[in-house]
């Protein structure tokens, strides 16, 4: 067992890494001064949990702070507190987990505890209320709630927001955990048994029914909904699943993260207000069903890759049809063999009314299309609408320049051939940044694509000319940064920049004046917002 003492004859501020206390080793932290700070990092991304015993021996006053760095996991299994009037702050970083047991022995009163979940990250607090607690202090406080944060209270089977408090109860209704969350936006809090989840993709998308629009999560089997054709259909089942950003592999991102359709993005008042759909959910355009992921334009229809946690609901009808969500005609759920992805799939497993997956039925006037001329025509309309709504325009001007030694340098007017740009470099040039407009590939083209690369200009050559001659810099040099993977364009190797590529000074290899030569094989279309247009016109 290792021991760290904070205060007294040693420093009251220390930083450690949890991997230093891996395995079965237990760490005891003795606080013997009024104000102490311990920071626990996880630089090696260790999977081991740091088991910690906390003792606080300073009798009156002071502040005790424990900071958890990114992905740190600390379990405070024992806590002996002989202080009074102390403030305890537990600050949780991105991806960190704190398992906390309150003091089993408390010698005083008037202590306050705050758990700060970071404000901009995904962290987890696991609270263990067990044991004989003689602490007379007030309920702990919660701060910094943000999307994806979780609070789990051991022994709790239910939770609720009561005033400004998060209250957790067991099967008998007995309170086993209560947190003061005053000042937090508790409208985003949901409970899954004894676990609280702070969501940013909220429940509440509205489905049209004969009695008006209702929130999707309130639907149940037997309820009636309106179809896009004006008919009435019966709900058979409502599936739901919750996804977390930190659990989604990069290769699955496009197929997982939600798609935001801003108000009016499809047509006037369609949708009525901002609507979020899953990427594979099909939107109907006069009977043509197109996946939401194929409609993204980066302006009015946006994929939200930074969403920390989100919950999808899918409505299954007795017969497949097109229903209205916030005024948007979209398909009802179809079992294509993917029902098991839902958290409540077990509700269906033993029900004889649910047979094997049959897939989307053939319906006259309804067809699924993911690419081709029809989808291109739809995307053209949506792109034009995005320009009209936002004032942004698409331009093919890459606005290519470089930055060196903190100064912007434009190309010289002389050129040897089309696509070749020359830039004068000063003596003792440092790293060179190749700057240009950039765009996400799929956002600006009528073609339906899943390509989410950010591209600036397509380079087929980089060279530097000095008094001593001309040297070519290989496009595949590993020292270059900010470039996409090399690709073959009709026999010519090319790499797209990401709009801010860097040529390190070591590749220039000269202290005198020089000329940088960039050969641009391709440019692209780029979004230019209204404010940038004003600046361009003024220049």
Short mmCIF file of C-alpha atoms in Angstrom, two decimals:
data_model
loop_
_atom_site.label_atom_id
_atom_site.label_comp_id
_atom_site.label_asym_id
_atom_site.label_seq_id
_atom_site.Cartn_x
_atom_site.Cartn_y
_atom_site.Cartn_z
CA UNK A 1 0.00 0.00 0.00
CA UNK A 2 1.32 3.44 -0.98
CA UNK A 3 0.66 6.65 0.92
CA UNK A 4 0.71 10.27 -0.23
CA UNK A 5 0.64 13.05 2.33
CA UNK A 6 -0.61 16.46 1.30
CA UNK A 7 0.49 19.34 3.52
CA UNK A 8 2.46 19.32 6.73
CA UNK A 9 6.13 18.93 5.87
CA UNK A 10 5.36 18.13 2.20
CA UNK A 11 3.72 20.00 -0.66
CA UNK A 12 -0.04 20.40 -0.48
CA UNK A 13 -0.28 20.21 -4.31
CA UNK A 14 0.66 17.04 -6.19
CA UNK A 15 0.10 15.40 -9.57
CA UNK A 16 0.33 11.65 -10.15
CA UNK A 17 -0.52 9.16 -12.88
CA UNK A 18 -2.89 6.33 -12.09
CA UNK A 19 -0.69 3.80 -13.93
CA UNK A 20 1.93 4.31 -11.19
CA UNK A 21 -0.47 2.61 -8.76
CA UNK A 22 -1.77 -0.11 -11.05
CA UNK A 23 -2.93 -3.59 -10.18
CA UNK A 24 -3.74 -4.54 -6.61
CA UNK A 25 -1.82 -1.67 -5.06
CA UNK A 26 -3.96 0.70 -3.01
CA UNK A 27 -3.23 4.38 -2.51
CA UNK A 28 -3.92 6.28 0.70
CA UNK A 29 -4.08 10.06 0.51
CA UNK A 30 -3.71 11.88 3.84
CA UNK A 31 -4.68 15.56 3.83
CA UNK A 32 -3.15 17.29 6.84
CA UNK A 33 -3.38 20.91 5.62
CA UNK A 34 -6.32 23.22 5.14
CA UNK A 35 -5.99 23.59 1.36
CA UNK A 36 -4.82 20.62 -0.71
CA UNK A 37 -4.96 19.64 -4.39
CA UNK A 38 -4.32 16.22 -5.91
CA UNK A 39 -4.48 15.73 -9.70
CA UNK A 40 -4.69 12.19 -11.06
CA UNK A 41 -3.94 11.78 -14.78
CA UNK A 42 -4.01 8.78 -17.06
CA UNK A 43 -1.35 9.57 -19.65
CA UNK A 44 -0.99 5.92 -20.69
CA UNK A 45 -4.76 5.27 -20.95
CA UNK A 46 -4.42 2.51 -18.40
CA UNK A 47 -7.50 0.34 -17.92
CA UNK A 48 -6.67 -0.22 -14.25
CA UNK A 49 -8.82 1.50 -11.65
CA UNK A 50 -6.94 3.46 -9.00
CA UNK A 51 -8.28 2.32 -5.61
CA UNK A 52 -7.96 5.19 -3.19
CA UNK A 53 -8.48 5.68 0.55
CA UNK A 54 -9.04 9.30 1.45
CA UNK A 55 -8.38 10.67 4.93
CA UNK A 56 -8.82 14.26 5.96
CA UNK A 57 -7.28 15.17 9.29
CA UNK A 58 -7.23 18.96 9.26
CA UNK A 59 -9.81 19.91 11.90
CA UNK A 60 -11.47 23.13 10.68
CA UNK A 61 -11.84 24.96 7.36
CA UNK A 62 -9.96 24.76 4.08
CA UNK A 63 -10.56 23.31 0.62
CA UNK A 64 -9.69 19.82 -0.56
CA UNK A 65 -9.58 19.37 -4.36
CA UNK A 66 -9.27 16.16 -6.39
CA UNK A 67 -8.88 16.59 -10.16
CA UNK A 68 -9.35 13.66 -12.53
CA UNK A 69 -7.61 14.06 -15.88
CA UNK A 70 -8.78 12.73 -19.23
CA UNK A 71 -9.87 9.06 -19.06
CA UNK A 72 -8.76 8.69 -15.45
CA UNK A 73 -10.71 6.17 -13.36
CA UNK A 74 -10.55 6.51 -9.58
CA UNK A 75 -12.44 4.58 -6.95
CA UNK A 76 -12.61 6.14 -3.48
CA UNK A 77 -13.46 2.98 -1.59
CA UNK A 78 -12.85 4.39 1.91
CA UNK A 79 -13.15 7.91 3.30
CA UNK A 80 -12.34 8.94 6.86
CA UNK A 81 -13.13 12.57 7.57
CA UNK A 82 -12.37 14.23 10.91
CA UNK A 83 -12.77 17.78 9.65
CA UNK A 84 -15.49 20.40 9.91
CA UNK A 85 -16.29 23.36 7.70
CA UNK A 86 -14.28 21.85 4.85
CA UNK A 87 -15.03 22.28 1.14
CA UNK A 88 -14.43 19.26 -1.08
CA UNK A 89 -14.22 19.70 -4.86
CA UNK A 90 -14.11 16.75 -7.25
CA UNK A 91 -13.43 17.88 -10.82
CA UNK A 92 -13.94 15.27 -13.54
CA UNK A 93 -12.21 15.56 -16.92
CA UNK A 94 -13.25 14.25 -20.34
CA UNK A 95 -13.96 10.51 -20.25
CA UNK A 96 -13.11 10.19 -16.56
CA UNK A 97 -14.95 8.10 -13.97
CA UNK A 98 -15.14 8.69 -10.23
CA UNK A 99 -16.51 5.98 -7.95
CA UNK A 100 -17.22 7.73 -4.68
CA UNK A 101 -18.17 6.52 -1.22
CA UNK A 102 -19.04 9.31 1.22
CA UNK A 103 -17.29 9.40 4.61
CA UNK A 104 -18.02 6.34 6.70
CA UNK A 105 -16.81 8.29 9.73
CA UNK A 106 -17.41 12.02 9.94
CA UNK A 107 -16.28 13.95 12.95
CA UNK A 108 -17.87 17.28 12.22
CA UNK A 109 -20.52 19.20 10.39
CA UNK A 110 -20.78 21.98 7.88
CA UNK A 111 -18.71 20.27 5.18
CA UNK A 112 -19.73 20.78 1.56
CA UNK A 113 -19.00 18.57 -1.45
CA UNK A 114 -19.24 19.50 -5.13
CA UNK A 115 -18.90 17.14 -8.07
CA UNK A 116 -18.06 19.11 -11.22
CA UNK A 117 -18.61 16.92 -14.28
CA UNK A 118 -16.55 19.13 -16.53
CA UNK A 119 -19.00 21.32 -18.40
CA UNK A 120 -17.72 20.17 -21.80
CA UNK A 121 -17.06 16.46 -21.90
CA UNK A 122 -18.40 13.06 -21.03
CA UNK A 123 -17.75 11.95 -17.46
CA UNK A 124 -19.31 9.51 -15.02
CA UNK A 125 -19.97 9.69 -11.29
CA UNK A 126 -20.76 6.40 -9.55
CA UNK A 127 -22.05 7.12 -6.06
CA UNK A 128 -22.07 4.42 -3.40
CA UNK A 129 -24.25 5.48 -0.46
CA UNK A 130 -23.64 2.27 1.50
CA UNK A 131 -22.04 1.98 4.90
CA UNK A 132 -22.59 3.64 8.27
CA UNK A 133 -22.52 7.36 7.64
CA UNK A 134 -22.16 9.69 10.61
CA UNK A 135 -21.43 12.74 8.45
CA UNK A 136 -23.73 15.64 9.32
CA UNK A 137 -22.89 17.66 6.23
CA UNK A 138 -25.29 18.89 3.54
CA UNK A 139 -26.21 17.02 0.35
CA UNK A 140 -23.49 17.06 -2.32
CA UNK A 141 -23.78 19.50 -5.21
CA UNK A 142 -23.59 18.82 -8.93
CA UNK A 143 -22.00 21.28 -11.37
CA UNK A 144 -20.84 21.31 -14.99
CA UNK A 145 -23.46 18.96 -16.43
CA UNK A 146 -23.02 18.52 -20.18
CA UNK A 147 -24.10 16.14 -22.91
CA UNK A 148 -23.19 12.53 -22.16
CA UNK A 149 -22.54 12.92 -18.44
CA UNK A 150 -23.87 10.15 -16.22
CA UNK A 151 -24.62 9.78 -12.53
CA UNK A 152 -25.21 6.29 -11.22
CA UNK A 153 -26.29 5.65 -7.64
CA UNK A 154 -25.72 2.09 -6.44
CA UNK A 155 -28.89 0.59 -5.02
CA UNK A 156 -31.15 3.00 -6.89
CA UNK A 157 -33.76 1.69 -9.29
CA UNK A 158 -35.43 4.99 -10.15
CA UNK A 159 -34.69 8.69 -10.24
CA UNK A 160 -36.44 11.99 -10.69
CA UNK A 161 -35.89 15.73 -10.79
CA UNK A 162 -37.48 17.22 -7.69
CA UNK A 163 -37.18 20.98 -7.70
CA UNK A 164 -33.50 21.65 -8.24
CA UNK A 165 -32.46 18.25 -6.87
CA UNK A 166 -31.61 14.94 -8.53
CA UNK A 167 -33.19 12.33 -6.30
CA UNK A 168 -32.53 8.59 -6.54
CA UNK A 169 -34.71 5.95 -4.84
CA UNK A 170 -34.68 2.19 -4.39
CA UNK A 171 -37.52 -0.27 -5.04
CA UNK A 172 -39.20 0.74 -1.77
CA UNK A 173 -39.16 4.42 -2.62
CA UNK A 174 -36.45 5.16 -0.05
CA UNK A 175 -34.05 7.95 -1.00
CA UNK A 176 -30.57 6.48 -1.49
CA UNK A 177 -28.99 9.52 -3.11
CA UNK A 178 -29.80 13.19 -3.49
CA UNK A 179 -27.79 15.92 -5.24
CA UNK A 180 -28.32 19.64 -5.31
CA UNK A 181 -28.17 20.63 -9.01
CA UNK A 182 -29.24 24.25 -8.67
CA UNK A 183 -28.22 26.30 -11.69
CA UNK A 184 -28.05 23.32 -14.06
CA UNK A 185 -30.41 22.87 -17.03
CA UNK A 186 -32.39 19.91 -15.73
CA UNK A 187 -34.71 19.80 -18.74
CA UNK A 188 -32.08 17.62 -20.43
CA UNK A 189 -31.94 15.06 -17.65
CA UNK A 190 -33.33 11.57 -18.26
CA UNK A 191 -33.27 8.54 -15.97
CA UNK A 192 -32.68 4.93 -16.91
CA UNK A 193 -33.44 3.04 -13.71
CA UNK A 194 -30.92 4.20 -11.15
CA UNK A 195 -28.78 6.04 -13.69
CA UNK A 196 -29.08 9.66 -14.79
CA UNK A 197 -28.09 10.57 -18.35
CA UNK A 198 -27.70 14.15 -19.47
CA UNK A 199 -28.77 14.11 -23.13
CA UNK A 200 -28.35 16.64 -25.92
CA UNK A 201 -30.45 14.88 -28.55
CA UNK A 202 -33.69 15.37 -26.69
CA UNK A 203 -36.85 13.41 -26.78
CA UNK A 204 -39.65 15.45 -28.21
CA UNK A 205 -39.75 15.13 -32.01
CA UNK A 206 -43.40 15.55 -32.84
CA UNK A 207 -45.43 13.02 -34.84
CA UNK A 208 -48.69 14.00 -36.54
CA UNK A 209 -51.77 12.19 -35.20
CA UNK A 210 -55.52 12.68 -35.78
CA UNK A 211 -55.56 14.62 -32.48
CA UNK A 212 -52.60 16.84 -33.27
CA UNK A 213 -48.83 16.42 -32.94
CA UNK A 214 -47.45 14.36 -30.04
CA UNK A 215 -43.92 13.68 -28.85
CA UNK A 216 -42.59 10.48 -30.37
CA UNK A 217 -41.57 8.94 -27.04
CA UNK A 218 -45.17 9.06 -25.81
CA UNK A 219 -46.46 6.79 -28.57
CA UNK A 220 -47.43 3.22 -27.76
CA UNK A 221 -48.92 0.23 -29.52
CA UNK A 222 -52.47 0.90 -30.66
CA UNK A 223 -52.07 4.67 -31.03
CA UNK A 224 -53.12 6.27 -34.30
CA UNK A 225 -50.87 8.46 -36.46
CA UNK A 226 -51.44 10.37 -39.70
CA UNK A 227 -49.77 9.28 -42.91
CA UNK A 228 -48.30 11.68 -45.45
CA UNK A 229 -51.10 10.72 -47.84
CA UNK A 230 -53.71 11.84 -45.32
CA UNK A 231 -54.67 8.41 -44.02
CA UNK A 232 -54.59 7.01 -40.49
CA UNK A 233 -52.24 4.19 -39.40
CA UNK A 234 -51.85 2.19 -36.20
CA UNK A 235 -48.65 2.02 -34.17
CA UNK A 236 -47.41 -1.53 -33.64
CA UNK A 237 -44.18 -0.90 -31.71
CA UNK A 238 -41.85 1.91 -30.65
CA UNK A 239 -38.15 1.05 -30.67
CA UNK A 240 -35.49 3.12 -28.96
CA UNK A 241 -31.74 3.06 -28.43
CA UNK A 242 -29.19 5.38 -26.86
CA UNK A 243 -25.75 5.90 -28.41
CA UNK A 244 -22.64 7.47 -26.88
CA UNK A 245 -19.98 9.30 -28.86
CA UNK A 246 -17.07 7.72 -26.99
CA UNK A 247 -18.29 4.23 -27.93
CA UNK A 248 -18.70 4.79 -31.69
CA UNK A 249 -15.77 3.59 -33.85
CA UNK A 250 -14.53 6.16 -36.37
CA UNK A 251 -15.43 3.85 -39.26
CA UNK A 252 -19.08 3.87 -38.17
CA UNK A 253 -19.40 7.61 -37.54
CA UNK A 254 -21.26 8.50 -40.75
CA UNK A 255 -23.79 5.74 -40.13
CA UNK A 256 -24.28 6.57 -36.45
CA UNK A 257 -24.27 10.29 -35.65
CA UNK A 258 -27.52 12.23 -35.96
CA UNK A 259 -28.50 14.43 -38.92
CA UNK A 260 -29.96 17.84 -38.09
CA UNK A 261 -32.53 19.26 -40.51
CA UNK A 262 -32.88 22.93 -39.70
CA UNK A 263 -36.30 24.55 -39.83
CA UNK A 264 -37.42 25.16 -43.45
CA UNK A 265 -34.42 23.24 -44.84
CA UNK A 266 -36.61 21.08 -47.14
CA UNK A 267 -39.42 23.53 -47.95
CA UNK A 268 -41.30 26.38 -46.35
CA UNK A 269 -42.25 25.20 -42.86
CA UNK A 270 -40.77 21.75 -43.56
CA UNK A 271 -39.67 20.89 -41.00
CA UNK A 272 -41.77 23.08 -38.68
CA UNK A 273 -38.76 23.36 -36.37
CA UNK A 274 -35.30 21.77 -36.16
CA UNK A 275 -35.56 18.00 -36.57
CA UNK A 276 -32.93 15.33 -35.94
CA UNK A 277 -33.02 11.93 -37.65
CA UNK A 278 -30.75 8.92 -37.65
CA UNK A 279 -28.46 8.74 -40.72
CA UNK A 280 -30.22 5.73 -42.21
CA UNK A 281 -33.73 7.09 -41.74
CA UNK A 282 -35.36 7.67 -45.13
CA UNK A 283 -37.02 10.97 -45.99
CA UNK A 284 -39.73 10.94 -48.66
CA UNK A 285 -39.64 13.26 -51.67
CA UNK A 286 -42.86 12.57 -53.59
CA UNK A 287 -42.50 8.84 -52.92
CA UNK A 288 -38.71 8.68 -53.39
CA UNK A 289 -37.10 7.59 -50.13
CA UNK A 290 -33.60 8.97 -49.58
CA UNK A 291 -31.43 8.24 -46.48
CA UNK A 292 -30.86 11.32 -44.32
CA UNK A 293 -27.08 10.85 -44.57
CA UNK A 294 -27.28 11.40 -48.35
CA UNK A 295 -28.89 14.84 -47.93
CA UNK A 296 -26.23 16.57 -45.81
CA UNK A 297 -25.06 19.94 -47.16
CA UNK A 298 -23.19 21.41 -44.19
CA UNK A 299 -25.43 24.48 -44.02
CA UNK A 300 -29.05 23.59 -43.36
CA UNK A 301 -28.69 19.80 -43.13
CA UNK A 302 -25.79 18.92 -40.86
CA UNK A 303 -24.37 15.75 -39.35
CA UNK A 304 -23.65 16.36 -35.68
CA UNK A 305 -20.41 14.48 -35.02
CA UNK A 306 -19.84 16.26 -31.70
CA UNK A 307 -23.05 15.04 -30.11
CA UNK A 308 -22.02 13.24 -26.91
CA UNK A 309 -25.17 11.16 -26.36
CA UNK A 310 -28.35 10.77 -28.37
CA UNK A 311 -31.44 8.60 -28.35
CA UNK A 312 -33.21 7.40 -31.48
CA UNK A 313 -36.87 6.46 -31.62
CA UNK A 314 -38.38 4.48 -34.48
CA UNK A 315 -42.11 4.01 -35.01
CA UNK A 316 -43.30 0.71 -36.45
CA UNK A 317 -46.81 0.61 -37.90
CA UNK A 318 -49.14 -2.32 -38.51
CA UNK A 319 -48.38 -1.69 -42.19
CA UNK A 320 -45.39 0.19 -43.59
CA UNK A 321 -46.19 3.79 -44.52
CA UNK A 322 -44.90 7.36 -44.63
CA UNK A 323 -45.61 9.41 -41.50
CA UNK A 324 -45.04 13.08 -40.66
CA UNK A 325 -42.38 14.16 -38.16
CA UNK A 326 -42.27 17.93 -37.64
CA UNK A 327 -44.03 18.08 -41.01
CA UNK A 328 -41.33 16.01 -42.76
CA UNK A 329 -42.62 12.90 -44.56
CA UNK A 330 -40.42 10.02 -43.47
CA UNK A 331 -40.70 6.26 -43.41
CA UNK A 332 -42.00 4.20 -40.55
CA UNK A 333 -39.65 1.58 -39.10
CA UNK A 334 -38.97 -1.51 -41.17
CA UNK A 335 -37.49 -4.68 -39.66
CA UNK A 336 -34.66 -5.59 -42.02
CA UNK A 337 -33.07 -7.89 -39.47
CA UNK A 338 -31.84 -5.02 -37.31
CA UNK A 339 -34.43 -5.09 -34.55
CA UNK A 340 -31.85 -6.38 -32.08
CA UNK A 341 -30.07 -3.01 -32.17
CA UNK A 342 -32.85 -1.53 -30.04
CA UNK A 343 -32.62 -1.56 -26.27
CA UNK A 344 -36.21 -2.78 -25.94
CA UNK A 345 -35.95 -5.52 -28.57
CA UNK A 346 -36.74 -8.08 -25.87
CA UNK A 347 -40.29 -6.69 -25.80
CA UNK A 348 -40.78 -8.26 -29.21
CA UNK A 349 -38.86 -11.52 -28.86
CA UNK A 350 -41.63 -13.54 -27.20
CA UNK A 351 -44.53 -11.85 -29.01
CA UNK A 352 -46.11 -14.13 -31.64
CA UNK A 353 -47.26 -11.08 -33.63
CA UNK A 354 -43.63 -10.35 -34.56
CA UNK A 355 -42.30 -12.87 -37.03
CA UNK A 356 -38.96 -12.98 -38.86
CA UNK A 357 -37.71 -9.81 -40.52
CA UNK A 358 -39.43 -9.27 -43.87
CA UNK A 359 -37.72 -6.08 -45.03
CA UNK A 360 -39.34 -3.10 -46.68
CA UNK A 361 -42.48 -4.17 -48.57
CA UNK A 362 -43.10 -3.22 -52.18
CA UNK A 363 -45.48 -0.28 -52.15
CA UNK A 364 -46.75 1.28 -55.34
CA UNK A 365 -45.44 4.83 -55.72
CA UNK A 366 -42.69 4.40 -53.11
CA UNK A 367 -39.10 3.54 -54.00
CA UNK A 368 -35.77 3.72 -52.17
CA UNK A 369 -32.97 5.56 -53.96
CA UNK A 370 -29.51 6.34 -52.55
CA UNK A 371 -27.79 7.89 -55.57
CA UNK A 372 -28.27 8.67 -59.22
CA UNK A 373 -30.09 11.37 -61.21
CA UNK A 374 -33.15 11.53 -58.94
CA UNK A 375 -31.09 12.07 -55.79
CA UNK A 376 -28.86 14.57 -57.61
CA UNK A 377 -31.93 16.59 -58.54
CA UNK A 378 -33.11 16.54 -54.92
CA UNK A 379 -29.70 17.61 -53.66
CA UNK A 380 -29.55 20.46 -56.17
CA UNK A 381 -32.86 21.76 -54.83
CA UNK A 382 -31.67 21.49 -51.23
CA UNK A 383 -28.36 23.20 -52.03
CA UNK A 384 -30.16 26.07 -53.75
CA UNK A 385 -32.51 26.35 -50.80
CA UNK A 386 -29.57 26.40 -48.38
CA UNK A 387 -28.08 29.32 -50.30
CA UNK A 388 -31.38 31.19 -50.25
CA UNK A 389 -31.91 30.64 -46.51
CA UNK A 390 -28.39 31.27 -45.23
CA UNK A 391 -27.00 33.73 -47.77
CA UNK A 392 -24.00 31.46 -48.26
CA UNK A 393 -22.84 30.70 -51.79
CA UNK A 394 -20.67 28.04 -53.35
CA UNK A 395 -17.49 29.25 -55.01
CA UNK A 396 -14.72 27.55 -56.95
CA UNK A 397 -12.17 30.19 -55.90
CA UNK A 398 -9.84 28.39 -53.50
CA UNK A 399 -8.28 31.68 -52.27
CA UNK A 400 -4.89 29.94 -52.21
CA UNK A 401 -2.05 31.63 -50.32
CA UNK A 402 0.70 30.71 -47.88
CA UNK A 403 1.69 31.91 -44.44
CA UNK A 404 5.34 32.13 -43.47
CA UNK A 405 6.91 33.77 -40.43
CA UNK A 406 3.45 34.98 -39.45
CA UNK A 407 2.89 36.83 -42.75
CA UNK A 408 0.41 36.02 -45.53
CA UNK A 409 2.10 35.71 -48.94
CA UNK A 410 0.12 35.65 -52.19
CA UNK A 411 1.34 34.09 -55.40
CA UNK A 412 3.34 36.17 -57.85
CA UNK A 413 1.56 37.21 -61.09
CA UNK A 414 4.11 35.38 -63.21
CA UNK A 415 3.30 31.79 -64.04
CA UNK A 416 4.91 29.13 -66.16
CA UNK A 417 1.78 27.14 -66.87
CA UNK A 418 -1.78 26.80 -65.71
CA UNK A 419 -2.14 25.51 -62.15
CA UNK A 420 1.41 26.36 -61.12
CA UNK A 421 1.69 29.00 -58.38
CA UNK A 422 4.90 30.72 -57.19
CA UNK A 423 5.37 32.28 -53.76
CA UNK A 424 8.38 34.37 -52.72
CA UNK A 425 9.93 33.09 -49.50
CA UNK A 426 11.99 35.36 -47.24
CA UNK A 427 15.40 34.40 -45.92
CA UNK A 428 15.30 32.14 -42.87
CA UNK A 429 11.74 31.08 -43.63
CA UNK A 430 10.14 28.98 -40.92
CA UNK A 431 7.35 26.47 -41.38
CA UNK A 432 5.09 27.23 -44.34
CA UNK A 433 1.32 26.90 -44.07
CA UNK A 434 -0.56 26.28 -47.33
CA UNK A 435 -3.88 28.03 -46.78
CA UNK A 436 -7.05 27.88 -48.85
CA UNK A 437 -10.77 27.54 -48.58
CA UNK A 438 -11.86 24.01 -47.76
CA UNK A 439 -15.03 21.95 -47.80
CA UNK A 440 -16.33 18.58 -46.70
CA UNK A 441 -16.50 16.57 -49.92
CA UNK A 442 -20.16 15.55 -49.66
CA UNK A 443 -21.45 18.95 -48.50
CA UNK A 444 -21.20 20.98 -51.70
CA UNK A 445 -21.82 18.55 -54.53
CA UNK A 446 -25.13 17.39 -56.04
CA UNK A 447 -23.65 13.91 -56.10
CA UNK A 448 -24.79 11.79 -53.16
CA UNK A 449 -21.62 10.79 -51.34
CA UNK A 450 -20.52 9.64 -47.89
CA UNK A 451 -17.06 11.16 -48.24
CA UNK A 452 -16.42 13.34 -45.17
CA UNK A 453 -12.84 14.32 -45.99
CA UNK A 454 -12.13 18.01 -45.61
CA UNK A 455 -10.34 19.12 -48.78
CA UNK A 456 -8.72 22.35 -49.90
CA UNK A 457 -6.63 22.12 -53.08
CA UNK A 458 -5.31 19.03 -54.83
CA UNK A 459 -1.52 19.23 -55.07
CA UNK A 460 0.44 17.23 -57.63
CA UNK A 461 3.78 18.89 -56.98
CA UNK A 462 5.78 20.90 -54.41
CA UNK A 463 9.16 22.39 -55.24
CA UNK A 464 11.54 24.99 -53.81
CA UNK A 465 13.92 27.07 -55.99
CA UNK A 466 16.99 28.74 -54.51
CA UNK A 467 20.18 30.27 -55.85
CA UNK A 468 21.63 26.79 -55.75
CA UNK A 469 18.94 25.18 -57.87
CA UNK A 470 15.50 23.57 -57.66
CA UNK A 471 14.53 20.73 -55.35
CA UNK A 472 11.34 18.69 -55.47
CA UNK A 473 9.60 17.82 -52.21
CA UNK A 474 7.92 14.45 -52.30
CA UNK A 475 4.17 14.57 -51.75
CA UNK A 476 4.51 11.46 -49.60
CA UNK A 477 7.15 12.90 -47.29
CA UNK A 478 6.04 12.03 -43.75
CA UNK A 479 7.11 15.45 -42.48
CA UNK A 480 4.25 17.09 -44.40
CA UNK A 481 1.06 17.52 -42.38
CA UNK A 482 -2.50 18.57 -43.19
CA UNK A 483 -2.74 16.46 -46.34
CA UNK A 484 -5.23 13.74 -47.20
CA UNK A 485 -4.05 10.37 -48.50
CA UNK A 486 -2.49 10.26 -51.96
CA UNK A 487 -4.73 9.28 -54.85
CA UNK A 488 -4.22 8.55 -58.53
CA UNK A 489 -5.80 11.01 -60.97
CA UNK A 490 -5.48 9.65 -64.50
CA UNK A 491 -1.94 8.49 -63.82
CA UNK A 492 -0.87 11.53 -61.76
CA UNK A 493 -0.36 11.30 -58.01
CA UNK A 494 -2.28 13.97 -56.08
CA UNK A 495 -2.94 14.84 -52.45
CA UNK A 496 -5.70 17.13 -51.26
CA UNK A 497 -4.75 19.57 -48.53
CA UNK A 498 -7.21 20.06 -45.69
CA UNK A 499 -7.08 23.83 -46.12
CA UNK A 500 -4.14 24.32 -43.76
CA UNK A 501 -1.29 22.00 -44.77
CA UNK A 502 2.20 22.55 -43.36
CA UNK A 503 5.62 22.26 -44.99
CA UNK A 504 8.17 22.24 -42.14
CA UNK A 505 11.19 24.49 -42.44
CA UNK A 506 13.46 21.43 -42.46
CA UNK A 507 12.18 20.52 -45.94
CA UNK A 508 12.93 23.98 -47.33
CA UNK A 509 16.60 23.52 -46.35
CA UNK A 510 17.87 27.03 -47.09
CA UNK A 511 18.62 30.19 -45.13
CA UNK A 512 18.42 32.50 -48.15
CA UNK A 513 15.50 33.81 -50.14
CA UNK A 514 13.68 31.17 -52.18
CA UNK A 515 10.59 30.52 -54.26
CA UNK A 516 7.95 27.96 -53.36
CA UNK A 517 6.24 26.33 -56.32
CA UNK A 518 2.87 24.62 -55.84
CA UNK A 519 1.28 22.67 -58.67
CA UNK A 520 -2.49 22.51 -58.16
CA UNK A 521 -4.10 19.76 -60.18
CA UNK A 522 -7.63 20.28 -58.86
CA UNK A 523 -9.74 22.65 -56.83
CA UNK A 524 -13.25 22.07 -55.53
CA UNK A 525 -16.43 23.96 -54.64
CA UNK A 526 -16.45 25.69 -51.26
CA UNK A 527 -19.09 27.27 -49.08
CA UNK A 528 -18.55 31.00 -48.54
CA UNK A 529 -20.83 32.55 -45.94
CA UNK A 530 -22.43 35.97 -46.21
CA UNK A 531 -19.93 37.72 -43.92
CA UNK A 532 -16.96 36.44 -45.90
CA UNK A 533 -18.63 37.65 -49.11
CA UNK A 534 -18.81 41.17 -47.68
CA UNK A 535 -15.11 41.06 -46.85
CA UNK A 536 -14.24 39.82 -50.35
CA UNK A 537 -16.29 42.58 -51.98
CA UNK A 538 -14.68 45.21 -49.75
CA UNK A 539 -11.21 44.01 -50.73
#
